[in-house]
Amino acid sequence: MEIIRSVEKVKNQCSDLIKQDKQIGFVATMGFFHEGHLNLMTQAKKENDIVVASIFVNPLQFGPNEDYENYPRDEEHDILLAKQTGVDILFIPTVREMYPNQMLIRMSVEARTDVLCGRSRPGHFDGVITVLTKLFHIIQPNRTYFGLKDAQQVAVVDALIISLNFPIELIGIETIREQDGLAKSSRNVHLNNEERNEAVWIYKALMKGQQLVVDGEKNPAIVVNEVKNVLREHTSGTIDYVELVSYPRLTPIIAINEQVILATAVKFRKARLIDNLLLNENGEIVNQYLQEGI
Ligand code: AMP
């Protein structure tokens, strides 16, 4: 595995690979790898000749009172895990390398961000699409892999790729969970023991909501209420949101008659955790997202 820190170098390397007709699969991350990240890389390895992964904690996507400074980092361990997982090129730029000058262009997402994390984290997805546009241009992948743990991000990347005609296939991969159901997240290290025990109820609450849909409930408000009640009863965290909207467009719905997302964010003392379930109209869990267009 080659570790590259320079934009110029990774760009040249990827261009050379493309000239050799190699298919490139790309996984963008903020590091502190766990099985969720590694599973994306494994999937990329299966479907491409070359896997490029990036580690970059992108300051543009963090709000002023968010955890940019405290975001967990462990580059040495990440390098080891990436190597073991079969990554060919690990791109680890500094902030200065990615943003050497003041940005002269501001990108903003016009849809799919007025709900869920987009509403509670203003500017977050603008930062995400800005860095991804740069990374897509630098690496020029054939395919890019994102986790459905961040399903709104997948919907926004889908919009980015389609709106700006990136010749890239987007693949959304299922959420990898701990044994008890808690979605794996780099931020889980910031939970104390008590919070860690409570955090499993995020998943359990979503599953209770899902069961209602399976049992025939069509009213999104009733499902959302059930999830909120379970969360209030079993966690000390503050509910940021619980929402049920269409997916991938993320528009409000009156009745559950299409693919939807049931999503929540809960704030603990030092970690804000998100989780979601993608459901078809019968309430069955959907574990993959293939780009379908706007
Ligand atoms: P991050 O480093 O948190 O920006 O995540 C990098 C990529 O890994 C994103 O596409 C995430 O959606 C994905 N990811 C993070 N956690 C999980 C998980 N538990 N299961 C699946 N994918 C995940």
mmCIF file of N, CA and C in Angstrom, residues 9-10 36 48 51 57 60 72 111 121-122 124 134 137 152 175 196-197 203 210 217 225 231 250 263-264 273 275 292:
data_model
loop_
_atom_site.group_PDB
_atom_site.id
_atom_site.type_symbol
_atom_site.label_atom_id
_atom_site.label_comp_id
_atom_site.label_asym_id
_atom_site.label_seq_id
_atom_site.Cartn_x
_atom_site.Cartn_y
_atom_site.Cartn_z
ATOM 1 N N LYS A 9 0.676 14.382 -6.311
ATOM 2 C CA LYS A 9 1.185 13.017 -6.487
ATOM 3 C C LYS A 9 0.042 12.011 -6.659
ATOM 4 N N VAL A 10 -0.986 12.136 -5.833
ATOM 5 C CA VAL A 10 -2.079 11.154 -5.935
ATOM 6 C C VAL A 10 -2.832 11.354 -7.249
ATOM 7 N N GLY A 36 -17.044 -0.553 9.898
ATOM 8 C CA GLY A 36 -17.886 0.150 8.922
ATOM 9 C C GLY A 36 -17.046 0.675 7.768
ATOM 10 N N ASN A 48 -13.305 -3.432 -8.100
ATOM 11 C CA ASN A 48 -12.379 -2.530 -8.807
ATOM 12 C C ASN A 48 -10.977 -3.133 -8.838
ATOM 13 N N VAL A 51 -8.044 0.186 -5.106
ATOM 14 C CA VAL A 51 -8.827 0.887 -4.080
ATOM 15 C C VAL A 51 -8.029 2.073 -3.546
ATOM 16 N N VAL A 57 -9.995 14.820 7.954
ATOM 17 C CA VAL A 57 -11.017 15.430 8.819
ATOM 18 C C VAL A 57 -11.218 16.843 8.283
ATOM 19 N N LEU A 60 -14.241 22.116 6.900
ATOM 20 C CA LEU A 60 -15.391 22.820 6.304
ATOM 21 C C LEU A 60 -16.735 22.221 6.688
ATOM 22 N N PRO A 72 -11.818 11.957 16.976
ATOM 23 C CA PRO A 72 -10.771 10.966 17.242
ATOM 24 C C PRO A 72 -9.866 10.717 16.035
ATOM 25 N N ALA A 111 -31.050 20.942 -2.124
ATOM 26 C CA ALA A 111 -32.155 20.034 -1.778
ATOM 27 C C ALA A 111 -31.623 18.966 -0.836
ATOM 28 N N ARG A 121 -27.344 20.846 11.424
ATOM 29 C CA ARG A 121 -25.946 21.210 11.217
ATOM 30 C C ARG A 121 -25.830 22.110 9.981
ATOM 31 N N PRO A 122 -26.239 23.380 10.103
ATOM 32 C CA PRO A 122 -26.221 24.258 8.925
ATOM 33 C C PRO A 122 -24.817 24.339 8.316
ATOM 34 N N HIS A 124 -23.123 21.999 7.040
ATOM 35 C CA HIS A 124 -22.383 20.732 7.088
ATOM 36 C C HIS A 124 -22.272 20.086 5.699
ATOM 37 N N LYS A 134 -13.653 18.116 -4.718
ATOM 38 C CA LYS A 134 -12.191 18.156 -4.878
ATOM 39 C C LYS A 134 -11.631 16.729 -4.977
ATOM 40 N N HIS A 137 -12.391 15.017 -8.265
ATOM 41 C CA HIS A 137 -11.547 15.518 -9.361
ATOM 42 C C HIS A 137 -10.118 15.004 -9.247
ATOM 43 N N GLN A 152 -28.267 10.323 4.842
ATOM 44 C CA GLN A 152 -28.512 11.635 4.221
ATOM 45 C C GLN A 152 -27.310 12.036 3.372
ATOM 46 N N THR A 175 -25.233 -0.491 7.070
ATOM 47 C CA THR A 175 -24.628 -0.048 8.330
ATOM 48 C C THR A 175 -24.080 -1.249 9.098
ATOM 49 N N ARG A 196 -22.823 4.360 26.892
ATOM 50 C CA ARG A 196 -22.670 3.246 25.946
ATOM 51 C C ARG A 196 -23.803 2.235 26.106
ATOM 52 N N ASN A 197 -24.179 1.971 27.373
ATOM 53 C CA ASN A 197 -25.289 1.042 27.615
ATOM 54 C C ASN A 197 -26.614 1.612 27.115
ATOM 55 N N TYR A 203 -30.803 2.157 18.450
ATOM 56 C CA TYR A 203 -31.135 1.118 17.471
ATOM 57 C C TYR A 203 -32.460 0.451 17.836
ATOM 58 N N GLN A 210 -39.835 0.545 13.275
ATOM 59 C CA GLN A 210 -39.925 -0.297 12.078
ATOM 60 C C GLN A 210 -41.016 -1.346 12.244
ATOM 61 N N GLU A 217 -48.726 0.094 10.144
ATOM 62 C CA GLU A 217 -48.882 1.530 10.426
ATOM 63 C C GLU A 217 -48.395 2.339 9.222
ATOM 64 N N ASN A 225 -43.365 9.158 16.923
ATOM 65 C CA ASN A 225 -43.707 9.276 18.343
ATOM 66 C C ASN A 225 -43.257 8.076 19.148
ATOM 67 N N LEU A 231 -36.841 6.346 23.167
ATOM 68 C CA LEU A 231 -35.581 7.054 23.448
ATOM 69 C C LEU A 231 -35.661 7.803 24.783
ATOM 70 N N LEU A 250 -35.832 12.779 0.517
ATOM 71 C CA LEU A 250 -35.932 13.364 1.863
ATOM 72 C C LEU A 250 -37.013 14.445 1.938
ATOM 73 N N ALA A 263 -35.009 8.100 10.842
ATOM 74 C CA ALA A 263 -33.665 8.489 11.287
ATOM 75 C C ALA A 263 -33.721 9.273 12.583
ATOM 76 N N THR A 264 -32.626 9.179 13.345
ATOM 77 C CA THR A 264 -32.556 9.939 14.585
ATOM 78 C C THR A 264 -31.138 10.413 14.863
ATOM 79 N N LEU A 273 -24.771 11.092 18.367
ATOM 80 C CA LEU A 273 -24.834 9.862 17.586
ATOM 81 C C LEU A 273 -26.017 9.901 16.626
ATOM 82 N N ASP A 275 -28.309 7.501 13.681
ATOM 83 C CA ASP A 275 -28.600 6.161 13.173
ATOM 84 C C ASP A 275 -29.888 6.263 12.356
ATOM 85 N N GLU A 292 -30.063 6.044 -8.380
ATOM 86 C CA GLU A 292 -31.199 5.899 -9.287
ATOM 87 C C GLU A 292 -31.520 7.188 -10.025
#
